Tab-separated table of C-alpha atoms in Angstrom:
chain	number	residue	atom	x	y	z
A	1249	UNK	CA	-8.814	8.287	8.978
A	1250	UNK	CA	-11.709	10.568	8.176
A	1251	UNK	CA	-14.114	8.863	5.784
A	1252	UNK	CA	-17.190	10.417	4.156
A	1253	UNK	CA	-19.922	8.076	2.932
A	1254	UNK	CA	-22.587	9.067	0.400
A	1255	UNK	CA	-25.873	7.317	1.050
A	1256	UNK	CA	-25.108	7.271	4.747
A	1257	UNK	CA	-28.465	5.801	5.796
A	1258	UNK	CA	-28.328	2.839	3.429
A	1259	UNK	CA	-28.211	-0.708	4.744
A	1260	UNK	CA	-24.588	-1.264	3.743
A	1261	UNK	CA	-23.528	2.252	4.777
A	1262	UNK	CA	-24.895	1.921	8.328
A	1263	UNK	CA	-23.024	-1.356	8.752
A	1264	UNK	CA	-19.858	0.250	7.376
A	1265	UNK	CA	-20.195	3.240	9.685
A	1266	UNK	CA	-20.382	0.950	12.716
A	1267	UNK	CA	-17.260	-0.932	11.634
A	1268	UNK	CA	-15.240	2.200	10.892
A	1269	UNK	CA	-16.294	3.961	14.094
A	1270	UNK	CA	-15.500	0.849	16.154
A	1271	UNK	CA	-11.944	0.790	14.854
A	1272	UNK	CA	-11.449	4.476	15.659
A	1273	UNK	CA	-12.006	6.174	12.317
A	1274	UNK	CA	-13.873	9.464	12.054
A	1275	UNK	CA	-16.932	8.837	9.888
A	1276	UNK	CA	-19.453	11.181	8.275
A	1277	UNK	CA	-22.504	10.013	6.376
A	1278	UNK	CA	-24.344	12.136	3.825
A	1279	UNK	CA	-28.123	11.759	4.160
A	1280	UNK	CA	-31.155	13.384	2.503
A	1281	UNK	CA	-33.469	13.523	5.520
A	1282	UNK	CA	-32.742	15.110	8.886
A	1283	UNK	CA	-34.863	12.462	10.616
A	1284	UNK	CA	-32.252	9.848	9.639
A	1285	UNK	CA	-29.564	11.597	11.699
A	1286	UNK	CA	-30.141	9.696	14.949
A	1287	UNK	CA	-29.564	6.353	13.215
A	1288	UNK	CA	-26.176	7.582	12.029
A	1289	UNK	CA	-25.229	8.900	15.455
A	1290	UNK	CA	-26.162	5.522	16.925
A	1291	UNK	CA	-23.811	3.905	14.391
A	1292	UNK	CA	-21.016	6.255	15.462
A	1293	UNK	CA	-21.146	8.529	12.424
A	1294	UNK	CA	-21.591	12.268	12.019
A	1295	UNK	CA	-24.753	12.972	9.985
A	1296	UNK	CA	-24.423	15.454	7.118
A	1297	UNK	CA	-27.779	16.488	5.630
A	1298	UNK	CA	-27.338	17.143	1.913
A	1299	UNK	CA	-29.420	16.053	-1.081
A	1300	UNK	CA	-27.041	14.758	-3.758
A	1301	UNK	CA	-29.806	15.061	-6.351
A	1302	UNK	CA	-29.891	18.843	-5.989
A	1303	UNK	CA	-26.522	19.824	-4.444
A	1304	UNK	CA	-23.741	21.491	-6.413
A	1305	UNK	CA	-20.224	20.131	-6.777
A	1306	UNK	CA	-18.991	22.999	-4.579
A	1307	UNK	CA	-21.439	22.095	-1.799
A	1308	UNK	CA	-20.420	18.438	-1.813
A	1309	UNK	CA	-16.709	19.275	-2.056
A	1310	UNK	CA	-17.050	21.436	1.053
A	1311	UNK	CA	-18.333	18.394	2.991
A	1312	UNK	CA	-15.489	16.269	1.636
A	1313	UNK	CA	-12.667	18.681	2.379
A	1314	UNK	CA	-10.167	17.197	4.840
A	1315	UNK	CA	-11.324	13.607	4.329
A	1316	UNK	CA	-8.860	10.785	3.718
A	1317	UNK	CA	-11.343	8.688	1.737
A	1318	UNK	CA	-14.795	8.851	0.173
A	1319	UNK	CA	-17.234	5.969	-0.308
A	1320	UNK	CA	-20.210	6.175	-2.672
A	1321	UNK	CA	-22.821	3.800	-1.252
A	1322	UNK	CA	-25.970	5.683	-2.299
A	1323	UNK	CA	-28.705	4.094	-4.376
A	1324	UNK	CA	-32.182	4.959	-5.564
A	1325	UNK	CA	-33.485	1.724	-4.058
A	1326	UNK	CA	-35.577	-1.126	-5.473
A	1327	UNK	CA	-38.852	0.789	-5.287
A	1328	UNK	CA	-37.666	3.733	-7.379
A	1329	UNK	CA	-38.489	4.422	-11.007
A	1330	UNK	CA	-36.350	4.922	-14.078
A	1331	UNK	CA	-35.729	8.631	-13.471
A	1332	UNK	CA	-34.023	8.130	-10.116
A	1333	UNK	CA	-31.719	5.458	-11.515
A	1334	UNK	CA	-30.286	8.310	-13.557
A	1335	UNK	CA	-30.336	11.007	-10.853
A	1336	UNK	CA	-28.980	8.840	-8.003
A	1337	UNK	CA	-27.229	5.746	-9.308
A	1338	UNK	CA	-25.471	7.674	-12.077
A	1339	UNK	CA	-25.616	11.451	-11.613
A	1340	UNK	CA	-25.081	11.488	-7.833
A	1341	UNK	CA	-22.096	9.140	-8.204
A	1342	UNK	CA	-20.595	11.420	-10.863
A	1343	UNK	CA	-21.224	14.472	-8.665
A	1344	UNK	CA	-19.624	12.808	-5.632
A	1345	UNK	CA	-16.568	11.797	-7.664
A	1346	UNK	CA	-16.163	15.296	-9.114
A	1347	UNK	CA	-16.486	16.748	-5.615
A	1348	UNK	CA	-13.804	14.369	-4.301
A	1349	UNK	CA	-11.446	15.561	-7.039
A	1350	UNK	CA	-12.207	19.198	-6.203
A	1351	UNK	CA	-11.683	18.572	-2.478
A	1352	UNK	CA	-8.405	16.745	-3.066
A	1353	UNK	CA	-9.651	13.408	-1.703
A	1354	UNK	CA	-7.772	10.759	-3.680
A	1355	UNK	CA	-9.057	7.510	-2.158
A	1356	UNK	CA	-12.473	6.750	-3.625
A	1357	UNK	CA	-14.492	3.537	-3.367
A	1358	UNK	CA	-17.749	3.115	-5.258
A	1359	UNK	CA	-20.311	0.412	-4.494
A	1360	UNK	CA	-21.572	-0.801	-7.844
A	1361	UNK	CA	-23.478	-3.934	-8.816
A	1362	UNK	CA	-22.724	-7.295	-10.368
A	1363	UNK	CA	-23.543	-6.984	-14.061
A	1364	UNK	CA	-23.189	-3.189	-14.224
A	1365	UNK	CA	-22.439	-2.245	-17.835
A	1366	UNK	CA	-22.939	1.058	-19.654
A	1367	UNK	CA	-23.737	-0.973	-22.807
A	1368	UNK	CA	-26.327	-3.169	-21.081
A	1369	UNK	CA	-29.400	-3.604	-23.279
A	1370	UNK	CA	-33.067	-3.507	-22.268
A	1371	UNK	CA	-35.757	-1.126	-21.077
A	1372	UNK	CA	-36.887	-2.699	-17.814
A	1373	UNK	CA	-36.085	-0.799	-14.615
A	1374	UNK	CA	-33.327	-3.247	-13.660
A	1375	UNK	CA	-31.793	-2.856	-17.126
A	1376	UNK	CA	-31.752	0.915	-16.663
A	1377	UNK	CA	-30.203	0.423	-13.211
A	1378	UNK	CA	-27.365	-1.761	-14.530
A	1379	UNK	CA	-26.703	0.745	-17.320
A	1380	UNK	CA	-26.679	3.678	-14.870
A	1381	UNK	CA	-24.283	1.885	-12.528
A	1382	UNK	CA	-22.071	0.992	-15.487
A	1383	UNK	CA	-22.001	4.612	-16.658
A	1384	UNK	CA	-21.087	5.791	-13.159
A	1385	UNK	CA	-18.310	3.209	-12.894
A	1386	UNK	CA	-16.890	4.192	-16.280
A	1387	UNK	CA	-16.882	7.866	-15.291
A	1388	UNK	CA	-15.069	7.225	-12.009
A	1389	UNK	CA	-12.516	4.988	-13.717
A	1390	UNK	CA	-11.701	7.848	-16.077
A	1391	UNK	CA	-10.739	10.249	-13.267
A	1392	UNK	CA	-6.971	10.080	-12.927
A	1393	UNK	CA	-7.060	12.358	-9.858
A	1394	UNK	CA	-8.739	9.535	-7.902
A	1395	UNK	CA	-7.275	6.332	-6.489
A	1396	UNK	CA	-10.525	4.524	-7.207
A	1397	UNK	CA	-11.748	1.001	-6.512
A	1398	UNK	CA	-15.055	-0.279	-7.898
A	1399	UNK	CA	-16.771	-2.985	-5.817
A	1400	UNK	CA	-19.507	-5.047	-7.474
A	1401	UNK	CA	-21.318	-7.268	-4.959
A	1402	UNK	CA	-23.531	-10.152	-6.003
A	1403	UNK	CA	-27.057	-10.715	-4.713
A	1404	UNK	CA	-27.338	-8.846	-1.406
A	1405	UNK	CA	-28.840	-10.647	1.580
A	1406	UNK	CA	-29.535	-9.793	5.216
A	1407	UNK	CA	-28.053	-13.073	6.430
A	1408	UNK	CA	-25.483	-12.754	9.192
A	1409	UNK	CA	-22.024	-12.170	7.796
A	1410	UNK	CA	-19.547	-15.034	7.840
A	1411	UNK	CA	-16.402	-12.990	7.208
A	1412	UNK	CA	-15.629	-15.379	4.334
A	1413	UNK	CA	-15.767	-14.104	0.771
A	1414	UNK	CA	-14.615	-14.459	-2.799
A	1415	UNK	CA	-13.177	-11.185	-4.126
A	1416	UNK	CA	-11.842	-11.264	-7.668
A	1417	UNK	CA	-12.050	-9.493	-11.012
A	1418	UNK	CA	-14.617	-12.120	-12.020
A	1419	UNK	CA	-16.365	-14.312	-9.478
A	1420	UNK	CA	-19.507	-15.411	-11.263
A	1421	UNK	CA	-22.886	-14.746	-9.704
A	1422	UNK	CA	-23.768	-15.577	-6.111
A	1423	UNK	CA	-25.143	-14.140	-2.869
A	1424	UNK	CA	-23.295	-11.998	-0.333
A	1425	UNK	CA	-24.529	-10.764	3.078
A	1426	UNK	CA	-24.544	-6.993	3.485
A	1427	UNK	CA	-22.461	-7.529	6.649
A	1428	UNK	CA	-19.661	-8.955	4.535
A	1429	UNK	CA	-19.926	-6.216	1.898
A	1430	UNK	CA	-19.430	-3.648	4.668
A	1431	UNK	CA	-16.458	-5.598	6.057
A	1432	UNK	CA	-14.809	-5.653	2.623
A	1433	UNK	CA	-15.439	-1.933	2.153
A	1434	UNK	CA	-13.821	-1.195	5.510
A	1435	UNK	CA	-10.704	-3.049	4.356
A	1436	UNK	CA	-10.701	-1.474	0.887
A	1437	UNK	CA	-10.933	2.077	2.199
A	1438	UNK	CA	-7.451	1.942	3.707
A	1439	UNK	CA	-5.913	-0.501	1.214
A	1440	UNK	CA	-4.832	1.932	-1.470
A	1441	UNK	CA	-2.992	-0.875	-3.287
A	1442	UNK	CA	-6.431	-1.900	-4.616
A	1443	UNK	CA	-6.654	1.388	-6.546
A	1444	UNK	CA	-7.458	0.897	-10.208
A	1445	UNK	CA	-9.306	-2.398	-9.655
A	1446	UNK	CA	-12.891	-3.362	-10.434
A	1447	UNK	CA	-13.763	-6.274	-8.148
A	1448	UNK	CA	-16.696	-8.644	-7.900
A	1449	UNK	CA	-17.727	-9.972	-4.491
A	1450	UNK	CA	-19.687	-13.020	-3.390
A	1451	UNK	CA	-19.576	-15.362	-0.415
A	1452	UNK	CA	-16.627	-17.720	-0.532
A	1453	UNK	CA	-13.896	-19.495	1.417
A	1454	UNK	CA	-11.458	-16.662	2.166
A	1455	UNK	CA	-11.347	-14.370	5.233
A	1456	UNK	CA	-12.076	-10.751	4.277
A	1457	UNK	CA	-8.658	-9.330	5.196
A	1458	UNK	CA	-6.863	-12.116	3.311
A	1459	UNK	CA	-9.101	-11.663	0.258
A	1460	UNK	CA	-8.370	-7.928	0.102
A	1461	UNK	CA	-4.633	-8.429	0.567
A	1462	UNK	CA	-4.575	-11.066	-2.170
A	1463	UNK	CA	-5.988	-8.684	-4.802
A	1464	UNK	CA	-4.020	-5.629	-3.637
A	1465	UNK	CA	-1.468	-4.533	-6.166
A	1466	UNK	CA	-2.871	-6.756	-8.939
């Protein structure tokens, strides 16, 4: 498969790129800064320098053309302000989804967040973030030209992955290593039977491949 990842230099994306490249997939990661390119090459991915906050749908679609799947793993990051929650967490996700439709890429996986809700109340930065992620999710779920899956991980940690997770429509809150999020994404990308599902993810008792198979087609 050829897989294009938005937010290609993110912590989850770099882990995902290594996994996909190791299994023989062709991976491209969209990054904002040229100086990030070597990290992607080291992970086995082709770096594509493109700023999703200023690019057009046509420009992004051109980078997506010929791909078998697209993964939106970009984020403004914990140090960013309110404005970038809108321009990255929402607007860039919408742009990437529109570009996938234009490029004819049906398989689309978006990394969201536990608690994402377009009706979430509050004015703190995290409230704005959850609302932006919820708005992006709702937009993607409305695109019938995409075979979308929304993944909502719990509290992200840098602990070593265990390969054991809980993946369900509702899991309740809990931590999840970024290693295991990447492993689940790698399975989801080529499990099109999970299309149309919004899934929460935390650490649990079930091997990743089994967890993905058990929700597929539900």
